[in-house]
Amino acid sequence: MVDDPIVAAARLVQGANKTIALTGAGVSTESGIPDFRSKGGLWSRFDPMEYGTFGAFQRDPVKVWRMVAELLAIVEARPNKGHMAMAALEEAGLLAGIITQNIDSLHQKAGSRNVVEFHGTLASFTCLPCQAGYPLSLIKGQALPPLCPRCRAVLKPDVVFFDEEIPAAALMRSRDLVHQADLLIVAGTSCAVEPAATFPETVLAQGGKLIEINKEPVLTGKAEVVLKGGFVQMMTELAVWLQRDV
Ligand SMILES: [Zn+2]
């Protein structure tokens, strides 16, 4: 069927010079990570202003770690078949890179290599006083909150708190990707938060096209193809059409 949206999406990917993806919480829910902003999600249980800001961390890092300790459960999550499908497309030269708002490293665990995490990551930690960086492996098995082995200060996860700037390097890399793209796959995000909110507009403004994969689409009328449904199902169907095994 020619008007099957999956086929239409596959044709867009095949015809594009440079396809990139923008992903958010919705791509990880099927890996068992609830959307932090959802009802019952992390931010309904921990006030973002009290637990989710750099200011709060500076005032009382031990308190903020009560929230981070819960967040740490996501490092055990496994990538789903949608993550795998994106990695397979990159491997096949059909996806140039992924910009993600997620901090769960699931794209990398699935095998994706060019991933920009502009909200940071839970895979590493920094000691603010001495600026030493530590991998997650140092934290595992340690009592929480973890302390810097050198100066005993409480370590900060390398996630971007609400009142922090997006790291300049991540912002630059994502802008580079967006400016070169003629096709953007928006998946599992409502594009409500800057700078992600402007990426679809930028791609459209430079003559590119959008594919949206969302259970509740937000780009109807802007996206060339809307795949309304779950990330795993839509991404695997797309990969199958592009004849890539997942
Ligand atoms: Zn230190």
PDB file of N, CA and C in Angstrom, residues 132-214:
ATOM      1  N   ALA A 132      37.480  16.492  39.693  1.00  0.00           N
ATOM      2  CA  ALA A 132      37.798  15.148  39.217  1.00  0.00           C
ATOM      3  C   ALA A 132      36.520  14.502  38.687  1.00  0.00           C
ATOM      4  N   GLY A 133      36.657  13.711  37.628  1.00  0.00           N
ATOM      5  CA  GLY A 133      35.525  12.991  37.062  1.00  0.00           C
ATOM      6  C   GLY A 133      35.628  11.511  37.376  1.00  0.00           C
ATOM      7  N   TYR A 134      34.466  10.877  37.614  1.00  0.00           N
ATOM      8  CA  TYR A 134      34.470   9.458  37.964  1.00  0.00           C
ATOM      9  C   TYR A 134      33.399   8.713  37.172  1.00  0.00           C
ATOM     10  N   PRO A 135      33.697   7.461  36.780  1.00  0.00           N
ATOM     11  CA  PRO A 135      32.705   6.667  36.058  1.00  0.00           C
ATOM     12  C   PRO A 135      31.688   6.050  37.022  1.00  0.00           C
ATOM     13  N   LEU A 136      30.581   5.606  36.426  1.00  0.00           N
ATOM     14  CA  LEU A 136      29.518   4.970  37.206  1.00  0.00           C
ATOM     15  C   LEU A 136      30.046   3.786  38.018  1.00  0.00           C
ATOM     16  N   SER A 137      31.036   3.074  37.465  1.00  0.00           N
ATOM     17  CA  SER A 137      31.554   1.883  38.145  1.00  0.00           C
ATOM     18  C   SER A 137      32.084   2.211  39.541  1.00  0.00           C
ATOM     19  N   LEU A 138      32.552   3.445  39.728  1.00  0.00           N
ATOM     20  CA  LEU A 138      33.050   3.839  41.050  1.00  0.00           C
ATOM     21  C   LEU A 138      31.905   3.950  42.052  1.00  0.00           C
ATOM     22  N   ILE A 139      30.731   4.356  41.549  1.00  0.00           N
ATOM     23  CA  ILE A 139      29.579   4.590  42.405  1.00  0.00           C
ATOM     24  C   ILE A 139      28.926   3.271  42.823  1.00  0.00           C
ATOM     25  N   LYS A 140      28.940   2.316  41.882  1.00  0.00           N
ATOM     26  CA  LYS A 140      28.251   1.047  42.135  1.00  0.00           C
ATOM     27  C   LYS A 140      28.869   0.334  43.335  1.00  0.00           C
ATOM     28  N   GLY A 141      28.024  -0.093  44.232  1.00  0.00           N
ATOM     29  CA  GLY A 141      28.501  -0.825  45.396  1.00  0.00           C
ATOM     30  C   GLY A 141      28.948   0.082  46.532  1.00  0.00           C
ATOM     31  N   GLN A 142      28.945   1.403  46.268  1.00  0.00           N
ATOM     32  CA  GLN A 142      29.327   2.358  47.316  1.00  0.00           C
ATOM     33  C   GLN A 142      28.091   2.810  48.076  1.00  0.00           C
ATOM     34  N   ALA A 143      28.287   3.201  49.328  1.00  0.00           N
ATOM     35  CA  ALA A 143      27.185   3.814  50.066  1.00  0.00           C
ATOM     36  C   ALA A 143      26.859   5.150  49.409  1.00  0.00           C
ATOM     37  N   LEU A 144      25.585   5.511  49.412  1.00  0.00           N
ATOM     38  CA  LEU A 144      25.169   6.787  48.824  1.00  0.00           C
ATOM     39  C   LEU A 144      24.955   7.817  49.927  1.00  0.00           C
ATOM     40  N   PRO A 145      25.201   9.090  49.677  1.00  0.00           N
ATOM     41  CA  PRO A 145      25.794   9.608  48.444  1.00  0.00           C
ATOM     42  C   PRO A 145      27.284   9.282  48.334  1.00  0.00           C
ATOM     43  N   PRO A 146      27.750   9.081  47.100  1.00  0.00           N
ATOM     44  CA  PRO A 146      29.173   8.751  46.916  1.00  0.00           C
ATOM     45  C   PRO A 146      30.053   9.976  47.165  1.00  0.00           C
ATOM     46  N   LEU A 147      31.227   9.718  47.710  1.00  0.00           N
ATOM     47  CA  LEU A 147      32.150  10.817  48.016  1.00  0.00           C
ATOM     48  C   LEU A 147      33.377  10.739  47.122  1.00  0.00           C
ATOM     49  N   CYS A 148      33.953  11.890  46.840  1.00  0.00           N
ATOM     50  CA  CYS A 148      35.197  11.947  46.071  1.00  0.00           C
ATOM     51  C   CYS A 148      36.292  11.250  46.876  1.00  0.00           C
ATOM     52  N   PRO A 149      36.988  10.255  46.281  1.00  0.00           N
ATOM     53  CA  PRO A 149      38.047   9.553  47.015  1.00  0.00           C
ATOM     54  C   PRO A 149      39.162  10.499  47.438  1.00  0.00           C
ATOM     55  N   ARG A 150      39.314  11.610  46.698  1.00  0.00           N
ATOM     56  CA  ARG A 150      40.403  12.532  47.010  1.00  0.00           C
ATOM     57  C   ARG A 150      40.038  13.512  48.114  1.00  0.00           C
ATOM     58  N   CYS A 151      38.854  14.193  47.935  1.00  0.00           N
ATOM     59  CA  CYS A 151      38.591  15.286  48.879  1.00  0.00           C
ATOM     60  C   CYS A 151      37.299  15.078  49.686  1.00  0.00           C
ATOM     61  N   ARG A 152      36.670  13.931  49.522  1.00  0.00           N
ATOM     62  CA  ARG A 152      35.501  13.548  50.333  1.00  0.00           C
ATOM     63  C   ARG A 152      34.272  14.436  50.129  1.00  0.00           C
ATOM     64  N   ALA A 153      34.244  15.206  49.064  1.00  0.00           N
ATOM     65  CA  ALA A 153      33.032  15.988  48.764  1.00  0.00           C
ATOM     66  C   ALA A 153      32.004  15.061  48.098  1.00  0.00           C
ATOM     67  N   VAL A 154      30.717  15.409  48.234  1.00  0.00           N
ATOM     68  CA  VAL A 154      29.658  14.614  47.608  1.00  0.00           C
ATOM     69  C   VAL A 154      29.725  14.822  46.088  1.00  0.00           C
ATOM     70  N   LEU A 155      29.723  13.713  45.333  1.00  0.00           N
ATOM     71  CA  LEU A 155      29.838  13.804  43.875  1.00  0.00           C
ATOM     72  C   LEU A 155      28.523  14.231  43.236  1.00  0.00           C
ATOM     73  N   LYS A 156      28.645  14.987  42.154  1.00  0.00           N
ATOM     74  CA  LYS A 156      27.459  15.423  41.406  1.00  0.00           C
ATOM     75  C   LYS A 156      27.336  14.576  40.140  1.00  0.00           C
ATOM     76  N   PRO A 157      26.141  14.048  39.878  1.00  0.00           N
ATOM     77  CA  PRO A 157      25.974  13.324  38.606  1.00  0.00           C
ATOM     78  C   PRO A 157      26.104  14.322  37.443  1.00  0.00           C
ATOM     79  N   ASP A 158      26.631  13.839  36.305  1.00  0.00           N
ATOM     80  CA  ASP A 158      26.845  14.732  35.158  1.00  0.00           C
ATOM     81  C   ASP A 158      25.557  14.947  34.357  1.00  0.00           C
ATOM     82  N   VAL A 159      24.463  15.128  35.084  1.00  0.00           N
ATOM     83  CA  VAL A 159      23.198  15.464  34.421  1.00  0.00           C
ATOM     84  C   VAL A 159      23.031  16.982  34.490  1.00  0.00           C
ATOM     85  N   VAL A 160      22.275  17.507  33.550  1.00  0.00           N
ATOM     86  CA  VAL A 160      22.037  18.948  33.525  1.00  0.00           C
ATOM     87  C   VAL A 160      20.817  19.253  34.381  1.00  0.00           C
ATOM     88  N   PHE A 161      21.039  19.957  35.482  1.00  0.00           N
ATOM     89  CA  PHE A 161      19.928  20.317  36.358  1.00  0.00           C
ATOM     90  C   PHE A 161      19.107  21.445  35.723  1.00  0.00           C
ATOM     91  N   PHE A 162      17.915  21.644  36.273  1.00  0.00           N
ATOM     92  CA  PHE A 162      16.978  22.590  35.652  1.00  0.00           C
ATOM     93  C   PHE A 162      17.540  24.003  35.497  1.00  0.00           C
ATOM     94  N   ASP A 163      18.351  24.422  36.446  1.00  0.00           N
ATOM     95  CA  ASP A 163      18.867  25.789  36.377  1.00  0.00           C
ATOM     96  C   ASP A 163      20.258  25.852  35.748  1.00  0.00           C
ATOM     97  N   GLU A 164      20.694  24.734  35.135  1.00  0.00           N
ATOM     98  CA  GLU A 164      22.017  24.736  34.512  1.00  0.00           C
ATOM     99  C   GLU A 164      21.904  24.932  33.007  1.00  0.00           C
ATOM    100  N   GLU A 165      22.964  25.489  32.430  1.00  0.00           N
ATOM    101  CA  GLU A 165      23.037  25.647  30.981  1.00  0.00           C
ATOM    102  C   GLU A 165      23.306  24.291  30.345  1.00  0.00           C
ATOM    103  N   ILE A 166      22.806  24.110  29.125  1.00  0.00           N
ATOM    104  CA  ILE A 166      23.204  22.948  28.334  1.00  0.00           C
ATOM    105  C   ILE A 166      24.708  23.085  28.080  1.00  0.00           C
ATOM    106  N   PRO A 167      25.501  22.032  28.316  1.00  0.00           N
ATOM    107  CA  PRO A 167      26.949  22.153  28.081  1.00  0.00           C
ATOM    108  C   PRO A 167      27.228  22.632  26.644  1.00  0.00           C
ATOM    109  N   ALA A 168      28.157  23.581  26.531  1.00  0.00           N
ATOM    110  CA  ALA A 168      28.412  24.232  25.241  1.00  0.00           C
ATOM    111  C   ALA A 168      28.770  23.226  24.149  1.00  0.00           C
ATOM    112  N   ALA A 169      29.566  22.223  24.513  1.00  0.00           N
ATOM    113  CA  ALA A 169      29.999  21.250  23.499  1.00  0.00           C
ATOM    114  C   ALA A 169      28.801  20.469  22.951  1.00  0.00           C
ATOM    115  N   ALA A 170      27.895  20.082  23.848  1.00  0.00           N
ATOM    116  CA  ALA A 170      26.715  19.317  23.415  1.00  0.00           C
ATOM    117  C   ALA A 170      25.813  20.186  22.542  1.00  0.00           C
ATOM    118  N   LEU A 171      25.683  21.442  22.934  1.00  0.00           N
ATOM    119  CA  LEU A 171      24.836  22.354  22.168  1.00  0.00           C
ATOM    120  C   LEU A 171      25.425  22.569  20.764  1.00  0.00           C
ATOM    121  N   MET A 172      26.726  22.708  20.706  1.00  0.00           N
ATOM    122  CA  MET A 172      27.373  22.933  19.413  1.00  0.00           C
ATOM    123  C   MET A 172      27.244  21.704  18.523  1.00  0.00           C
ATOM    124  N   ARG A 173      27.484  20.533  19.106  1.00  0.00           N
ATOM    125  CA  ARG A 173      27.380  19.298  18.311  1.00  0.00           C
ATOM    126  C   ARG A 173      25.955  19.097  17.808  1.00  0.00           C
ATOM    127  N   SER A 174      24.946  19.392  18.658  1.00  0.00           N
ATOM    128  CA  SER A 174      23.580  19.181  18.179  1.00  0.00           C
ATOM    129  C   SER A 174      23.220  20.191  17.095  1.00  0.00           C
ATOM    130  N   ARG A 175      23.675  21.434  17.244  1.00  0.00           N
ATOM    131  CA  ARG A 175      23.386  22.426  16.196  1.00  0.00           C
ATOM    132  C   ARG A 175      24.039  22.042  14.880  1.00  0.00           C
ATOM    133  N   ASP A 176      25.285  21.527  14.959  1.00  0.00           N
ATOM    134  CA  ASP A 176      25.965  21.062  13.740  1.00  0.00           C
ATOM    135  C   ASP A 176      25.145  19.990  13.048  1.00  0.00           C
ATOM    136  N   LEU A 177      24.701  19.003  13.829  1.00  0.00           N
ATOM    137  CA  LEU A 177      23.907  17.914  13.253  1.00  0.00           C
ATOM    138  C   LEU A 177      22.631  18.455  12.607  1.00  0.00           C
ATOM    139  N   VAL A 178      21.942  19.321  13.351  1.00  0.00           N
ATOM    140  CA  VAL A 178      20.663  19.849  12.858  1.00  0.00           C
ATOM    141  C   VAL A 178      20.873  20.654  11.572  1.00  0.00           C
ATOM    142  N   HIS A 179      21.934  21.446  11.527  1.00  0.00           N
ATOM    143  CA  HIS A 179      22.150  22.299  10.351  1.00  0.00           C
ATOM    144  C   HIS A 179      22.510  21.512   9.102  1.00  0.00           C
ATOM    145  N   GLN A 180      23.030  20.281   9.292  1.00  0.00           N
ATOM    146  CA  GLN A 180      23.386  19.469   8.124  1.00  0.00           C
ATOM    147  C   GLN A 180      22.255  18.544   7.704  1.00  0.00           C
ATOM    148  N   ALA A 181      21.200  18.465   8.514  1.00  0.00           N
ATOM    149  CA  ALA A 181      20.178  17.435   8.277  1.00  0.00           C
ATOM    150  C   ALA A 181      19.132  17.892   7.271  1.00  0.00           C
ATOM    151  N   ASP A 182      18.730  16.960   6.395  1.00  0.00           N
ATOM    152  CA  ASP A 182      17.563  17.241   5.549  1.00  0.00           C
ATOM    153  C   ASP A 182      16.388  16.335   5.930  1.00  0.00           C
ATOM    154  N   LEU A 183      16.595  15.495   6.947  1.00  0.00           N
ATOM    155  CA  LEU A 183      15.484  14.702   7.491  1.00  0.00           C
ATOM    156  C   LEU A 183      15.713  14.510   8.990  1.00  0.00           C
ATOM    157  N   LEU A 184      14.692  14.846   9.762  1.00  0.00           N
ATOM    158  CA  LEU A 184      14.780  14.697  11.224  1.00  0.00           C
ATOM    159  C   LEU A 184      13.679  13.747  11.680  1.00  0.00           C
ATOM    160  N   ILE A 185      14.089  12.676  12.362  1.00  0.00           N
ATOM    161  CA  ILE A 185      13.112  11.763  12.969  1.00  0.00           C
ATOM    162  C   ILE A 185      12.923  12.198  14.416  1.00  0.00           C
ATOM    163  N   VAL A 186      11.748  12.673  14.744  1.00  0.00           N
ATOM    164  CA  VAL A 186      11.426  13.086  16.111  1.00  0.00           C
ATOM    165  C   VAL A 186      10.723  11.915  16.777  1.00  0.00           C
ATOM    166  N   ALA A 187      11.298  11.397  17.864  1.00  0.00           N
ATOM    167  CA  ALA A 187      10.716  10.201  18.471  1.00  0.00           C
ATOM    168  C   ALA A 187      10.612  10.322  19.984  1.00  0.00           C
ATOM    169  N   GLY A 188       9.436  10.099  20.496  1.00  0.00           N
ATOM    170  CA  GLY A 188       9.243  10.017  21.935  1.00  0.00           C
ATOM    171  C   GLY A 188       9.454  11.318  22.675  1.00  0.00           C
ATOM    172  N   THR A 189       9.252  12.423  21.993  1.00  0.00           N
ATOM    173  CA  THR A 189       9.361  13.712  22.683  1.00  0.00           C
ATOM    174  C   THR A 189       8.285  14.657  22.175  1.00  0.00           C
ATOM    175  N   SER A 190       7.783  15.473  23.092  1.00  0.00           N
ATOM    176  CA  SER A 190       6.774  16.455  22.704  1.00  0.00           C
ATOM    177  C   SER A 190       7.430  17.757  22.262  1.00  0.00           C
ATOM    178  N   CYS A 191       8.770  17.772  22.225  1.00  0.00           N
ATOM    179  CA  CYS A 191       9.529  18.961  21.778  1.00  0.00           C
ATOM    180  C   CYS A 191       9.124  20.208  22.552  1.00  0.00           C
ATOM    181  N   ALA A 192       8.769  20.030  23.823  1.00  0.00           N
ATOM    182  CA  ALA A 192       8.279  21.173  24.600  1.00  0.00           C
ATOM    183  C   ALA A 192       9.422  21.988  25.191  1.00  0.00           C
ATOM    184  N   VAL A 193      10.576  21.351  25.384  1.00  0.00           N
ATOM    185  CA  VAL A 193      11.666  22.011  26.103  1.00  0.00           C
ATOM    186  C   VAL A 193      12.740  22.476  25.125  1.00  0.00           C
ATOM    187  N   GLU A 194      13.200  23.692  25.324  1.00  0.00           N
ATOM    188  CA  GLU A 194      14.333  24.203  24.536  1.00  0.00           C
ATOM    189  C   GLU A 194      15.612  23.491  24.960  1.00  0.00           C
ATOM    190  N   PRO A 195      16.600  23.308  24.087  1.00  0.00           N
ATOM    191  CA  PRO A 195      16.597  23.747  22.694  1.00  0.00           C
ATOM    192  C   PRO A 195      15.926  22.763  21.726  1.00  0.00           C
ATOM    193  N   ALA A 196      15.498  21.608  22.252  1.00  0.00           N
ATOM    194  CA  ALA A 196      14.916  20.598  21.361  1.00  0.00           C
ATOM    195  C   ALA A 196      13.720  21.152  20.599  1.00  0.00           C
ATOM    196  N   ALA A 197      13.012  22.080  21.236  1.00  0.00           N
ATOM    197  CA  ALA A 197      11.799  22.613  20.632  1.00  0.00           C
ATOM    198  C   ALA A 197      12.059  23.293  19.299  1.00  0.00           C
ATOM    199  N   THR A 198      13.247  23.865  19.134  1.00  0.00           N
ATOM    200  CA  THR A 198      13.519  24.620  17.905  1.00  0.00           C
ATOM    201  C   THR A 198      14.098  23.760  16.777  1.00  0.00           C
ATOM    202  N   PHE A 199      14.585  22.543  17.106  1.00  0.00           N
ATOM    203  CA  PHE A 199      15.237  21.729  16.075  1.00  0.00           C
ATOM    204  C   PHE A 199      14.317  21.378  14.908  1.00  0.00           C
ATOM    205  N   PRO A 200      13.068  20.933  15.173  1.00  0.00           N
ATOM    206  CA  PRO A 200      12.189  20.639  14.023  1.00  0.00           C
ATOM    207  C   PRO A 200      11.975  21.868  13.142  1.00  0.00           C
ATOM    208  N   GLU A 201      11.793  23.023  13.761  1.00  0.00           N
ATOM    209  CA  GLU A 201      11.577  24.262  12.998  1.00  0.00           C
ATOM    210  C   GLU A 201      12.799  24.591  12.139  1.00  0.00           C
ATOM    211  N   THR A 202      13.978  24.396  12.732  1.00  0.00           N
ATOM    212  CA  THR A 202      15.212  24.681  11.993  1.00  0.00           C
ATOM    213  C   THR A 202      15.329  23.802  10.754  1.00  0.00           C
ATOM    214  N   VAL A 203      15.058  22.508  10.931  1.00  0.00           N
ATOM    215  CA  VAL A 203      15.164  21.578   9.797  1.00  0.00           C
ATOM    216  C   VAL A 203      14.147  21.959   8.711  1.00  0.00           C
ATOM    217  N   LEU A 204      12.932  22.303   9.123  1.00  0.00           N
ATOM    218  CA  LEU A 204      11.915  22.727   8.151  1.00  0.00           C
ATOM    219  C   LEU A 204      12.347  23.992   7.423  1.00  0.00           C
ATOM    220  N   ALA A 205      12.886  24.948   8.203  1.00  0.00           N
ATOM    221  CA  ALA A 205      13.278  26.232   7.625  1.00  0.00           C
ATOM    222  C   ALA A 205      14.382  26.093   6.587  1.00  0.00           C
ATOM    223  N   GLN A 206      15.226  25.068   6.748  1.00  0.00           N
ATOM    224  CA  GLN A 206      16.299  24.883   5.760  1.00  0.00           C
ATOM    225  C   GLN A 206      15.881  23.913   4.658  1.00  0.00           C
ATOM    226  N   GLY A 207      14.586  23.655   4.558  1.00  0.00           N
ATOM    227  CA  GLY A 207      14.065  22.851   3.453  1.00  0.00           C
ATOM    228  C   GLY A 207      14.003  21.359   3.714  1.00  0.00           C
ATOM    229  N   GLY A 208      14.295  20.953   4.957  1.00  0.00           N
ATOM    230  CA  GLY A 208      14.261  19.538   5.301  1.00  0.00           C
ATOM    231  C   GLY A 208      12.868  19.063   5.667  1.00  0.00           C
ATOM    232  N   LYS A 209      12.777  17.773   5.984  1.00  0.00           N
ATOM    233  CA  LYS A 209      11.483  17.176   6.326  1.00  0.00           C
ATOM    234  C   LYS A 209      11.539  16.495   7.687  1.00  0.00           C
ATOM    235  N   LEU A 210      10.352  16.238   8.224  1.00  0.00           N
ATOM    236  CA  LEU A 210      10.247  15.616   9.548  1.00  0.00           C
ATOM    237  C   LEU A 210       9.454  14.321   9.469  1.00  0.00           C
ATOM    238  N   ILE A 211       9.900  13.339  10.252  1.00  0.00           N
ATOM    239  CA  ILE A 211       9.097  12.147  10.533  1.00  0.00           C
ATOM    240  C   ILE A 211       8.846  12.191  12.036  1.00  0.00           C
ATOM    241  N   GLU A 212       7.613  12.036  12.438  1.00  0.00           N
ATOM    242  CA  GLU A 212       7.328  12.021  13.873  1.00  0.00           C
ATOM    243  C   GLU A 212       6.869  10.635  14.305  1.00  0.00           C
ATOM    244  N   ILE A 213       7.480  10.129  15.387  1.00  0.00           N
ATOM    245  CA  ILE A 213       7.039   8.876  16.004  1.00  0.00           C
ATOM    246  C   ILE A 213       6.616   9.207  17.433  1.00  0.00           C
ATOM    247  N   ASN A 214       5.331   9.252  17.671  1.00  0.00           N
ATOM    248  CA  ASN A 214       4.823   9.566  19.001  1.00  0.00           C
ATOM    249  C   ASN A 214       3.460   8.910  19.187  1.00  0.00           C
TER     250      ASN A 214
END
